[in-house]
Amino acid sequence: MQKPRINPLRTALLALLSAGFLSAQPLMAQDAAEQDQDRRSETPGSETNEEDAELDRLTVVGRLTRYSALKSDTPIMETARSVSIETERDIENKGALELADIYQYSAGVFGEVYGFATRGDWVRVRGLDVPEYRDSLQALFGNYNNARPHPYSIEQVEILKGPASVLYGQGSPGGLVNVVTKRPRIDLQPEVVFQYGSNDYMQVATDFGGALNESGSLIYRVTAVGRDADTMVDYVANDTTLIAPSLTWSPSPMTNITLLGSVQRSRGQAGAQFVPVQGTLTPAPNGEFIDESFFAGEPGFDRYDTDTDSITLLADHVFNATWSMEVTGRWTEGSADYRQAWPSFIPGRYVYNPDGSLYQNGTVPRTWYVSDASSEQMALDTRLRADFFTGELQHELMIGAQYQDVTTDNDSGSAYALGLDLATGRPDGNFGDEYWINLFDPVYGDIPPEALLQQFVSDGPEANTKDRGLYINDQVSIGNWRITAGLRYDDVSTDTGTQSQDDDAFSYSFGALYRFDNGLAPYASYAESFEPVVGVDSITGEPFDPQEGRQYEIGIKYQPRGIPGQVTVSAFDIEQTNLPNPNSQPGQFSQQEGAAEIRGVEIESVLRLGEFTVEANASRISTENAAGFRFQGVPRDQASTWLGWQPDGALSGFTAGFGARYVSETWDGYDDIRTPGYTLYDLMLGYETGDWRFRVNARNLTDKQYLASCLARGDCFFGERRTVVGTVAYRF
């Protein structure tokens, strides 16, 4: 694909990362190897088969900790909720290049909402948009004001399905995604990783660390990435620089304090081009289709540059056999310089002639968008935990207090041309046809003057949200029963700069699970969510109430004896209420009259069968929005499977994986525009010998051309074409 520029700074960074870390690693590796040998010599040789089996199971399924999505280290098998985990090994084997790629092998999770994208990692869980958390604290606020996380910095991704307001406060009834970043490990084996692939994808990364003193009470880790990449879209780059140092101090066996730092700079352009239905889903009037590489913007104008700096605190202390405490805190500052030109639209007039057809020769007007956005977050979550008995009841009681202060700012605006004015025959909009573009034969070079664009940029006021929450959650065990109950109170104040609003809400959750000795564990649960809505009822003049959600879920989990892994089958019913204006039409009274409902079933399984690891996931979701239509961009059916092979004997060191992903048709939210379903295939081949690892990943192996979704306003989003990436890693 055409490249917008050569970036000597990025190229130099790649070289420096390679040379610098290659020369620095041997000494670190020697120390780490000696420490690892010491630990092995101190480890008793009488590990039980049960311990080995549990380690195998956790390697396959993933592990929850007290800093994870459930704020508990209770095994997934004993949790009356549906939780999906993608481990670091899963991320590597499936060739995930972005966070959105990681979502595509989980039941009930749609990770390609807007097709190929470079601005964000949009995901829908059980039909609903969900927030992104990082290390159990919310990571994103608003849109386009932060860098997206890089997969190489991730230890695992946890998807908690269903409302989670008891643990996290305001949020979606669909659930949440929690990204667990890499932490210091005393046994870490340093590595340098080189990657090259489709669209001149070039990346070098390194990950190293270990003990800084003889006692091992001070451990560090540094993860760094440099990426220089083109994409499937002409003139769209996707470059990133990341350095993430971290440090753990354990002054005593009872206390651990970890600091996670991250500095990320991403440079590129927006991948989504907002191309029209005519020319993508259906032929254009001239019979042609728009190419997936089509760039609707202007080289030299379009950019999507993001910066994010953050410091995260993870601390825990054990007071005695009963009481312990955990503290999670974060400061984050993010910004985005975003400019893009795309085919102009307003609802009902998307690049159409007055008669409703696309311009016959394919030349269409464009909107020119300018945005300068920023965000700053201070968050703190403190939890007291008590483990005790009352008679035969074993309790894990958690009492928490959470505070969050987030400020966002966005100075933005757009200039546009919207077609022909019937009275004058001239283009209708801010300027004429000199800045239009042909969808099939684009010619670049005309950019509106900066002074003209700045006339349409408004100085948006700062918006501030403060969220204060108190919660209590008790996990009770008696015999084979596992019972959980939670209660939370939140007070949320929102100031948009033009309007202030205070909301409060109580949230409840309850779950019960019975673990039979044969590995079966049926469960049932109930959970609630709330989400503030800023605005007033145009009839009563009263502020809107928060949107509310509730979910009923039943299911059964199964952990086969002697086979690492587990199977979960679940059914759920979600209802959203207090939705403003079901049809959201201009001139309508602004009232909260809407309700939406989602019902579905899911099956998710991962099992290790000898040399093979088998994943099989499927879901069926029925949705109805406040207007009585199917949800926008939510497939009714999804299914995926991944077969991994790691042989022993003569083929030891070889590894392979093959995956298939099916997504059914989606609709536009009004049951008018149908986007066909598709099936994609992925392949991985790898070999490991000594300290060297080699791997090739191919996603969308057959190079399937497909649309991820089309919207009621008239635009569509291309799915990602085939990508092939080769990886060479050296461990010291």
XYZ file of C-alpha atoms in Angstrom:
732
model
C 0.000 0.000 0.000
C 1.098 3.577 -0.499
C 2.973 5.013 2.449
C 2.431 8.587 3.635
C 6.048 9.173 4.584
C 9.365 7.629 5.547
C 9.897 8.025 9.273
C 13.639 8.095 10.023
C 13.018 8.566 13.738
C 10.938 5.406 13.876
C 13.512 3.472 11.876
C 16.284 4.662 14.169
C 14.264 3.654 17.204
C 13.828 0.147 15.839
C 17.566 -0.148 15.302
C 18.386 1.230 18.740
C 15.963 -1.111 20.461
C 17.517 -4.051 18.659
C 21.156 -3.136 19.222
C 20.798 -1.735 22.715
C 18.831 -4.570 24.207
C 20.795 -7.271 22.410
C 23.981 -5.960 23.998
C 22.400 -5.507 27.428
C 20.743 -8.877 27.796
C 23.509 -11.444 28.445
C 24.383 -10.147 31.916
C 20.713 -9.900 32.885
C 20.102 -13.358 31.504
C 22.989 -14.839 33.480
C 21.662 -13.339 36.731
C 18.135 -14.491 35.979
C 19.325 -17.999 35.121
C 21.308 -18.259 38.370
C 18.319 -17.052 40.396
C 16.040 -19.460 38.577
C 18.455 -22.345 39.251
C 18.579 -21.396 42.942
C 14.799 -21.466 43.157
C 14.646 -24.825 41.408
C 17.186 -26.274 43.836
C 15.071 -25.074 46.760
C 11.842 -26.507 45.373
C 10.863 -29.868 46.856
C 10.742 -32.655 44.289
C 7.566 -34.145 45.711
C 5.009 -32.054 43.839
C 1.734 -33.918 43.681
C -0.065 -34.916 40.515
C -2.924 -32.690 41.644
C -0.638 -29.650 41.685
C 0.659 -30.472 38.200
C -2.889 -30.886 36.921
C -3.945 -27.558 38.426
C -0.973 -25.813 36.806
C -1.900 -27.342 33.444
C -5.500 -26.224 33.871
C -4.514 -22.640 34.710
C -2.170 -22.552 31.717
C -5.071 -23.502 29.449
C -7.919 -21.549 31.079
C -6.189 -18.520 32.628
C -5.949 -17.298 36.192
C -7.897 -14.647 38.113
C -6.190 -12.556 40.795
C -7.401 -9.968 43.273
C -6.510 -7.278 40.719
C -8.498 -8.941 37.941
C -12.020 -8.377 36.619
C -13.774 -9.955 39.620
C -11.359 -8.447 42.185
C -11.037 -11.976 43.524
C -8.767 -14.979 43.022
C -11.726 -17.359 43.190
C -11.339 -19.911 40.354
C -13.596 -19.376 37.338
C -15.112 -22.806 37.985
C -16.471 -21.526 41.314
C -17.774 -18.190 40.025
C -21.490 -17.801 39.288
C -20.709 -15.557 36.316
C -19.537 -16.041 32.758
C -15.919 -14.929 32.347
C -13.662 -15.334 29.288
C -9.878 -15.091 29.455
C -7.380 -14.800 26.616
C -3.880 -15.484 27.929
C -0.542 -14.172 26.678
C -0.028 -17.489 24.894
C -3.426 -17.126 23.177
C -2.493 -13.630 22.010
C 0.734 -14.914 20.446
C -0.678 -18.084 18.906
C -3.645 -16.327 17.290
C -1.487 -13.562 15.857
C -3.282 -10.629 17.474
C -1.787 -7.344 16.267
C -4.336 -5.154 18.068
C -6.494 -5.549 21.153
C -9.600 -5.909 18.959
C -8.078 -9.058 17.425
C -7.996 -10.710 20.843
C -11.782 -10.549 21.233
C -12.591 -12.672 18.206
C -12.370 -16.091 19.863
C -14.784 -15.527 22.778
C -18.467 -16.493 22.872
C -20.927 -13.597 22.710
C -18.181 -11.065 21.961
C -18.061 -9.081 18.695
C -14.613 -7.568 18.240
C -14.865 -6.162 14.717
C -17.736 -3.712 15.146
C -16.352 -1.154 12.689
C -14.104 -3.398 10.637
C -10.474 -2.495 10.112
C -9.764 0.339 12.551
C -6.743 2.216 13.855
C -8.497 4.665 16.202
C -9.758 2.235 18.832
C -10.694 -1.285 19.879
C -14.476 -1.321 19.800
C -16.093 -4.395 21.267
C -19.641 -5.481 21.998
C -20.352 -8.055 24.674
C -23.797 -9.659 24.647
C -24.890 -7.075 22.097
C -23.792 -3.964 24.009
C -20.825 -1.607 23.952
C -18.742 -2.142 27.085
C -16.042 -0.058 28.803
C -12.371 -0.931 28.733
C -10.557 -1.322 32.045
C -6.868 -1.730 32.668
C -5.717 -3.519 35.813
C -9.262 -3.164 37.242
C -9.491 0.629 36.734
C -11.396 2.244 33.862
C -9.031 3.178 31.045
C -11.040 5.119 28.449
C -13.352 8.113 28.806
C -15.080 9.642 25.831
C -13.609 9.024 22.389
C -10.357 9.712 20.577
C -8.287 11.058 23.469
C -5.956 8.142 24.285
C -3.625 5.637 22.652
C -4.930 2.093 22.319
C -3.066 -0.583 24.323
C -0.480 -2.674 22.507
C -0.883 -6.488 22.673
C 2.791 -7.012 23.534
C 2.264 -5.139 26.819
C -0.626 -7.413 27.830
C -0.450 -10.402 30.168
C -4.054 -11.459 29.641
C -7.453 -10.063 28.666
C -10.506 -10.778 30.830
C -14.076 -10.346 29.602
C -16.658 -10.158 32.381
C -20.094 -10.700 30.854
C -23.151 -9.004 32.293
C -23.591 -6.013 34.639
C -20.715 -5.263 36.999
C -21.824 -2.092 38.794
C -21.498 -3.682 42.249
C -17.740 -3.923 41.713
C -17.125 -0.963 39.399
C -19.944 1.580 39.587
C -21.343 3.120 36.409
C -21.075 0.915 33.346
C -22.765 -1.152 30.665
C -25.138 -4.069 31.335
C -23.114 -5.960 28.722
C -20.143 -6.194 31.073
C -16.574 -4.973 30.731
C -13.144 -5.818 29.358
C -10.192 -5.810 31.757
C -6.704 -5.657 30.253
C -4.032 -7.019 32.581
C -0.646 -5.468 31.867
C 2.665 -7.239 32.344
C 4.097 -7.084 35.885
C 7.573 -7.777 37.283
C 8.485 -11.460 37.610
C 11.577 -12.815 39.279
C 11.712 -15.736 36.825
C 11.252 -13.672 33.655
C 13.348 -14.833 30.720
C 14.415 -11.758 28.699
C 13.665 -11.698 24.988
C 13.932 -9.630 21.844
C 11.237 -10.088 19.190
C 11.380 -9.074 15.524
C 8.308 -9.080 13.262
C 7.747 -8.349 9.599
C 4.628 -8.861 7.545
C 1.933 -7.650 5.188
C 1.732 -3.954 4.343
C 5.350 -3.442 5.434
C 4.483 -4.234 9.028
C 7.751 -3.923 10.969
C 8.069 -4.249 14.722
C 10.803 -4.872 17.265
C 10.019 -5.460 20.929
C 11.852 -6.452 24.058
C 10.844 -7.662 27.487
C 13.363 -8.112 30.284
C 13.608 -7.908 34.054
C 14.413 -9.748 37.249
C 15.695 -9.185 40.771
C 17.624 -6.036 41.649
C 18.964 -7.363 44.955
C 20.070 -10.661 46.453
C 16.934 -11.149 48.553
C 14.628 -10.748 45.565
C 12.559 -8.135 47.405
C 13.029 -5.654 44.553
C 12.018 -6.836 41.070
C 11.847 -4.833 37.869
C 10.586 -5.285 34.340
C 10.828 -3.244 31.157
C 8.632 -3.834 28.121
C 9.335 -1.779 24.999
C 7.875 -1.772 21.487
C 8.637 0.095 18.284
C 6.309 -0.410 15.316
C 6.509 1.100 11.827
C 3.603 -0.146 9.716
C 1.509 0.645 6.700
C -2.024 -0.755 6.478
C -4.512 -2.110 3.945
C -5.674 1.489 3.289
C -3.556 3.762 1.098
C -1.797 6.598 2.944
C -2.786 5.189 6.365
C 0.049 4.328 8.752
C -0.186 2.679 12.163
C 3.057 3.462 14.017
C 3.607 3.089 17.760
C 6.347 3.573 20.315
C 5.823 2.174 23.817
C 8.000 1.836 26.891
C 6.518 0.331 30.043
C 8.841 0.085 33.062
C 7.549 -1.540 36.244
C 8.877 -2.198 39.729
C 7.743 -4.408 42.616
C 8.985 -3.912 46.159
C 8.239 -6.528 48.804
C 9.605 -5.113 52.074
C 8.204 -8.131 53.904
C 6.392 -11.367 53.041
C 3.178 -9.565 54.051
C 3.528 -6.501 51.811
C 3.869 -5.944 48.060
C 3.954 -2.609 46.246
C 4.029 -2.468 42.441
C 4.320 0.569 40.186
C 3.464 0.196 36.489
C 4.585 2.970 34.167
C 3.647 3.473 30.539
C 4.641 6.041 27.931
C 3.079 5.534 24.507
C 3.175 7.593 21.322
C 1.128 6.476 18.319
C 1.249 8.154 14.923
C -0.843 7.455 11.856
C -4.212 8.045 10.250
C -7.744 6.726 10.724
C -8.327 3.361 9.063
C -12.121 3.647 8.728
C -13.053 5.675 5.630
C -16.873 5.833 6.098
C -17.513 4.630 2.556
C -21.121 4.659 1.258
C -23.494 1.700 0.985
C -23.660 2.238 -2.764
C -20.313 1.035 -3.987
C -19.767 -1.391 -1.090
C -22.874 -3.339 -0.095
C -24.491 -2.686 -3.493
C -22.927 -1.589 -6.783
C -22.582 2.114 -7.505
C -24.688 3.496 -10.388
C -21.741 2.910 -12.716
C -21.652 -0.746 -11.641
C -18.348 -0.432 -9.781
C -17.344 -1.273 -6.220
C -15.013 0.793 -4.053
C -11.658 -0.839 -3.360
C -10.766 -1.667 0.255
C -7.547 0.324 -0.140
C -9.466 3.520 -1.003
C -8.362 6.537 1.045
C -11.046 9.238 1.286
C -8.836 11.828 2.962
C -5.835 13.868 1.915
C -2.155 13.006 2.414
C -0.688 15.780 4.524
C -4.027 16.571 6.159
C -5.296 13.358 7.708
C -3.681 12.260 10.943
C -4.542 10.431 14.116
C -1.733 11.041 16.611
C -2.212 9.975 20.213
C -0.123 10.259 23.382
C -0.766 8.471 26.672
C 1.243 8.550 29.903
C 0.199 6.635 32.999
C 1.373 5.414 36.395
C -0.522 2.602 38.116
C -0.198 1.515 41.745
C -0.946 -2.035 42.903
C -0.382 -2.583 46.622
C -1.436 -5.244 49.102
C -0.770 -5.935 52.762
C -1.740 -8.828 55.016
C -2.502 -7.652 58.565
C -3.157 -11.066 60.091
C -4.795 -14.394 59.332
C -8.145 -12.637 58.821
C -7.628 -9.134 57.454
C -5.804 -7.899 54.376
C -5.950 -4.813 52.179
C -5.447 -3.987 48.498
C -5.071 -0.597 46.855
C -5.256 0.141 43.136
C -4.595 3.655 41.871
C -3.834 5.347 38.591
C -2.937 8.670 37.077
C -3.379 8.889 33.310
C -3.019 11.717 30.842
C -3.953 11.295 27.194
C -4.326 13.428 24.088
C -5.189 13.048 20.418
C -4.616 15.258 17.389
C -7.224 14.000 14.939
C -7.891 15.213 11.403
C -9.788 13.355 8.726
C -11.713 13.946 5.512
C -14.495 11.529 4.541
C -17.505 11.408 2.173
C -20.063 13.880 3.538
C -23.287 12.763 5.130
C -26.137 13.708 7.345
C -28.909 11.141 8.010
C -30.850 10.597 4.810
C -28.459 12.568 2.578
C -25.313 10.493 2.544
C -23.427 11.528 -0.642
C -26.635 11.288 -2.643
C -28.214 13.349 -5.377
C -31.632 14.822 -4.522
C -33.237 11.771 -6.162
C -31.452 9.495 -3.670
C -28.819 8.042 -5.978
C -25.068 8.174 -5.632
C -23.355 10.690 -7.900
C -23.199 8.938 -11.256
C -19.500 9.441 -11.922
C -18.476 8.598 -8.347
C -17.321 12.108 -7.409
C -18.683 13.058 -3.974
C -18.343 15.898 -1.460
C -16.247 15.483 1.670
C -16.466 16.521 5.310
C -13.272 17.929 6.838
C -13.026 17.165 10.547
C -10.578 18.684 13.032
C -10.286 17.645 16.687
C -7.848 18.341 19.509
C -8.881 16.213 22.503
C -7.416 15.401 25.899
C -8.244 13.490 29.058
C -6.856 13.230 32.577
C -7.776 10.647 35.198
C -7.120 10.173 38.883
C -8.576 6.946 40.279
C -8.285 5.037 43.539
C -9.868 1.771 44.661
C -9.210 0.561 48.221
C -10.420 -2.823 49.435
C -10.410 -4.378 52.889
C -10.744 -8.137 52.831
C -11.620 -10.539 55.634
C -11.394 -14.334 55.453
C -13.231 -15.974 58.352
C -15.789 -18.576 59.439
C -19.204 -18.189 61.032
C -20.062 -21.712 62.042
C -19.789 -23.835 58.893
C -19.867 -20.807 56.597
C -16.545 -19.691 55.156
C -16.567 -16.009 54.148
C -14.402 -13.942 51.845
C -15.743 -10.504 52.685
C -14.665 -7.479 50.658
C -15.437 -3.886 51.655
C -14.381 -1.283 49.114
C -14.259 2.449 48.524
C -13.659 3.853 45.064
C -13.010 7.396 43.846
C -12.529 8.623 40.317
C -11.998 12.116 38.909
C -11.899 12.441 35.120
C -11.574 15.592 33.023
C -11.976 15.569 29.242
C -11.737 18.367 26.695
C -12.397 18.376 22.969
C -12.015 21.358 20.652
C -13.492 20.194 17.373
C -15.472 21.093 14.310
C -16.093 20.221 10.683
C -16.686 21.875 7.343
C -18.601 20.104 4.636
C -20.448 20.048 1.342
C -23.644 18.009 1.283
C -24.735 17.730 -2.311
C -26.653 19.921 -4.727
C -29.090 22.638 -3.718
C -32.222 22.137 -5.866
C -32.909 25.872 -6.108
C -29.454 27.001 -7.243
C -27.935 23.836 -8.660
C -24.811 24.614 -6.622
C -23.219 22.505 -3.907
C -24.922 22.870 -0.527
C -22.470 23.334 2.356
C -19.522 25.395 3.544
C -17.686 25.406 0.216
C -17.988 24.222 -3.369
C -16.853 21.199 -5.327
C -13.122 21.966 -5.351
C -12.554 19.635 -2.369
C -14.626 16.683 -3.590
C -13.146 13.269 -4.374
C -13.834 10.434 -6.800
C -14.490 7.147 -5.012
C -13.058 5.043 -7.847
C -10.259 7.216 -9.234
C -9.123 9.534 -6.421
C -6.863 12.485 -7.151
C -5.256 14.146 -4.146
C -3.803 17.567 -3.512
C -6.638 19.983 -2.659
C -6.934 20.845 1.047
C -9.088 23.679 2.428
C -7.060 26.550 3.913
C -6.379 26.192 7.621
C -8.020 29.569 8.286
C -11.243 28.308 6.696
C -11.263 25.102 8.738
C -10.584 26.921 12.001
C -13.758 28.966 11.481
C -15.731 25.801 12.195
C -13.730 24.621 15.229
C -15.414 25.363 18.549
C -13.577 25.647 21.845
C -15.359 22.888 23.701
C -15.691 23.340 27.457
C -13.961 20.950 29.807
C -16.171 18.154 31.108
C -15.567 16.673 34.539
C -16.961 13.549 36.163
C -16.459 12.586 39.785
C -17.574 9.133 40.899
C -17.594 8.055 44.539
C -18.611 4.515 45.420
C -18.888 2.301 48.498
C -19.417 -1.429 48.086
C -19.516 -4.691 49.965
C -19.297 -8.178 48.523
C -19.346 -11.488 50.366
C -18.412 -14.874 48.909
C -19.681 -17.661 51.120
C -18.676 -21.322 50.896
C -20.512 -24.107 52.662
C -19.828 -27.631 51.504
C -20.090 -27.616 47.715
C -22.094 -24.376 47.637
C -20.561 -21.062 46.535
C -22.835 -18.083 47.209
C -22.035 -14.447 46.403
C -23.969 -11.301 47.321
C -23.008 -7.673 46.732
C -24.311 -4.155 47.324
C -22.947 -0.803 46.164
C -23.860 2.865 46.467
C -22.545 5.415 43.947
C -22.691 9.193 43.863
C -21.765 10.664 40.474
C -21.439 14.356 39.669
C -21.093 15.447 36.050
C -20.227 18.921 34.775
C -20.218 19.267 30.987
C -19.272 22.948 31.072
C -22.816 23.900 30.090
C -24.776 21.692 32.483
C -24.185 20.139 35.899
C -25.930 17.046 37.169
C -25.772 14.810 40.248
C -26.861 11.176 40.209
C -26.825 8.410 42.757
C -27.661 4.734 42.503
C -27.779 1.497 44.460
C -26.663 -1.676 42.666
C -27.155 -5.292 43.728
C -25.843 -8.677 42.677
C -26.402 -12.255 43.793
C -25.095 -15.603 42.616
C -25.175 -19.239 43.660
C -23.168 -22.190 42.345
C -23.063 -25.837 43.389
C -19.918 -27.800 42.558
C -20.596 -31.512 42.177
C -17.783 -33.980 42.733
C -18.050 -35.174 39.119
C -16.883 -31.793 37.763
C -20.294 -30.264 37.008
C -21.179 -26.871 38.507
C -24.638 -25.411 37.770
C -25.147 -21.765 38.721
C -27.592 -18.857 38.662
C -26.975 -15.145 39.130
C -28.572 -11.710 39.083
C -26.736 -8.411 38.546
C -27.525 -4.738 37.954
C -25.905 -1.758 36.254
C -26.451 1.971 35.928
C -25.091 4.677 33.646
C -25.729 8.438 34.065
C -27.519 10.268 31.249
C -26.834 13.995 31.066
C -29.909 15.991 30.032
C -33.364 17.080 31.123
C -36.873 15.876 30.417
C -38.365 18.468 28.062
C -41.827 17.953 29.578
C -41.081 17.992 33.308
C -37.795 19.896 33.286
C -36.288 17.305 35.636
C -32.803 15.842 35.056
C -32.719 12.434 33.431
C -32.416 9.387 35.646
C -29.490 7.035 35.008
C -29.990 4.269 32.478
C -30.483 1.023 34.331
C -29.713 -2.550 33.403
C -30.378 -5.924 34.942
C -29.395 -9.441 33.987
C -30.603 -12.901 34.927
C -28.169 -15.667 34.041
C -28.216 -19.429 34.473
C -25.585 -21.860 33.360
C -23.500 -24.912 33.996
C -19.735 -25.320 34.090
C -17.842 -28.548 33.617
C -14.255 -29.427 34.465
C -13.464 -32.925 33.172
C -11.413 -35.140 35.435
C -7.871 -35.585 34.172
C -8.294 -33.125 31.279
C -6.982 -29.566 31.683
C -9.653 -27.061 30.707
C -13.333 -26.408 31.200
C -16.679 -25.934 29.448
C -19.294 -23.263 30.219
C -22.857 -23.164 28.895
C -24.967 -20.140 29.838
C -28.274 -18.437 29.082
C -29.035 -14.816 29.931
C -31.745 -12.165 29.834
C -30.709 -8.479 29.894
C -33.042 -5.489 30.065
C -32.093 -1.819 29.687
C -34.478 0.895 30.859
C -34.590 4.711 31.027
C -33.341 5.027 27.454
C -33.923 8.542 26.041
C -36.061 9.030 22.924
C -36.526 5.607 21.361
C -36.261 7.054 17.847
C -33.943 10.001 18.570
C -35.594 12.145 15.907
C -34.990 15.910 15.738
C -37.869 17.897 17.194
C -39.061 15.033 19.359
C -39.655 15.702 23.010
C -36.678 14.577 25.054
C -37.986 11.940 27.446
C -36.847 8.625 28.902
C -39.391 6.284 27.405
C -37.251 3.526 25.973
C -36.408 -0.015 26.983
C -34.306 -2.631 25.226
C -34.024 -6.367 25.716
C -31.365 -8.952 24.928
C -31.644 -12.709 25.315
C -29.025 -15.239 24.433
C -27.206 -18.501 24.960
C -23.466 -19.141 24.880
C -21.119 -22.090 24.979
C -17.427 -21.636 25.596
C -14.904 -24.430 25.968
C -11.170 -24.962 26.039
C -9.656 -28.411 26.585
C -6.175 -29.870 26.297
C -6.341 -33.357 24.808
C -2.822 -34.750 24.796
C -0.840 -32.867 22.180
C -3.906 -30.874 21.107
C -5.646 -27.846 22.592
C -9.217 -27.383 21.389
C -11.299 -24.232 21.747
C -14.943 -24.163 20.662
C -17.219 -21.175 21.198
C -20.702 -20.294 19.979
C -23.457 -17.820 20.812
C -26.936 -16.865 19.688
C -28.301 -13.456 20.694
C -31.764 -11.999 20.156
C -31.949 -8.204 20.494
C -34.728 -5.622 20.416
C -33.954 -1.922 20.749
C -36.229 0.795 22.114
C -37.883 1.222 18.709
C -38.600 -2.498 18.338
C -35.814 -3.263 15.849
C -32.718 -5.445 16.025
C -29.619 -3.782 17.466
C -27.240 -2.059 15.090
C -24.166 -4.099 14.215
C -24.892 -7.098 16.442
C -24.705 -10.552 14.816
C -27.380 -13.020 15.878
C -25.004 -15.970 15.635
C -21.277 -16.298 16.169
C -19.033 -19.334 16.347
C -15.308 -19.898 16.521
C -12.911 -22.758 16.992
C -9.167 -22.975 17.458
C -7.163 -26.186 17.231
C -3.623 -26.034 18.562
C -1.034 -28.782 18.178
C 2.203 -29.095 20.145
C 3.689 -32.542 19.464
C 6.238 -34.460 21.484
C 8.876 -36.899 20.295
C 10.543 -36.426 16.933
C 8.449 -33.317 16.193
C 9.104 -31.700 19.561
C 9.549 -27.950 19.168
C 7.060 -27.718 16.325
C 3.696 -26.050 16.944
C 0.692 -25.295 14.771
C -2.742 -23.786 15.093
C -5.794 -23.403 12.891
C -8.845 -21.278 13.632
C -12.210 -20.503 12.066
C -14.480 -17.555 12.900
C -18.102 -17.272 11.779
C -20.168 -14.081 12.121
C -23.772 -13.998 10.918
C -25.528 -11.105 9.213
C -25.981 -7.779 11.020
C -28.541 -4.979 10.682
C -28.534 -1.193 10.856
C -30.803 -0.661 13.884
C -33.912 -0.090 11.734
C -34.078 -3.455 9.943
C -33.467 -1.708 6.603
C -29.820 -2.377 5.728
C -28.556 -5.945 6.025
C -24.831 -6.697 6.073
C -24.074 -10.321 5.064
C -22.262 -12.690 7.396
C -18.837 -14.161 6.768
C -16.413 -16.916 7.783
C -12.688 -16.303 8.243
C -9.780 -18.685 8.789
C -6.520 -18.189 10.681
C -3.311 -20.230 10.654
C -0.210 -20.399 12.836
C 2.994 -22.386 12.250
C 5.889 -22.241 14.682
C 9.119 -23.864 15.722
C 11.227 -23.509 18.863
C 14.813 -24.652 19.238
C 16.992 -23.685 22.156
C 16.615 -19.960 22.793
C 15.122 -19.275 19.352
C 11.436 -19.162 18.434
C 10.043 -18.814 14.926
C 6.395 -18.265 14.067
C 4.239 -17.308 11.093
C 0.659 -16.114 11.595
C -1.897 -15.636 8.834
C -5.217 -13.997 9.689
C -8.062 -14.148 7.158
C -6.071 -16.862 5.422
C -8.208 -16.970 2.258
C -8.180 -13.159 1.885
C -11.962 -12.955 2.202
C -13.480 -9.637 1.105
C -16.278 -8.683 3.485
C -18.046 -5.827 5.238
C -17.999 -5.783 9.039
C -21.103 -3.575 9.329
C -23.214 -0.930 7.589
C -25.077 1.832 9.443
C -28.492 3.417 8.961
C -26.866 6.748 8.103
C -25.506 5.041 4.964
C -21.847 4.190 5.508
C -20.081 0.830 5.657
C -16.864 -0.523 7.145
C -14.520 -2.900 5.356
C -13.252 -5.974 7.167
C -9.523 -6.547 7.393
C -7.936 -8.353 4.460
C -5.373 -11.129 4.822
C -2.378 -10.310 7.000
C 0.699 -12.529 7.221
C 3.320 -11.754 9.869
C 6.548 -13.601 10.585
C 8.094 -13.538 14.063
C 11.625 -14.302 15.231
C 12.263 -14.212 18.972
C 15.448 -14.802 20.918
C 15.396 -15.518 24.645
C 18.508 -15.062 26.743
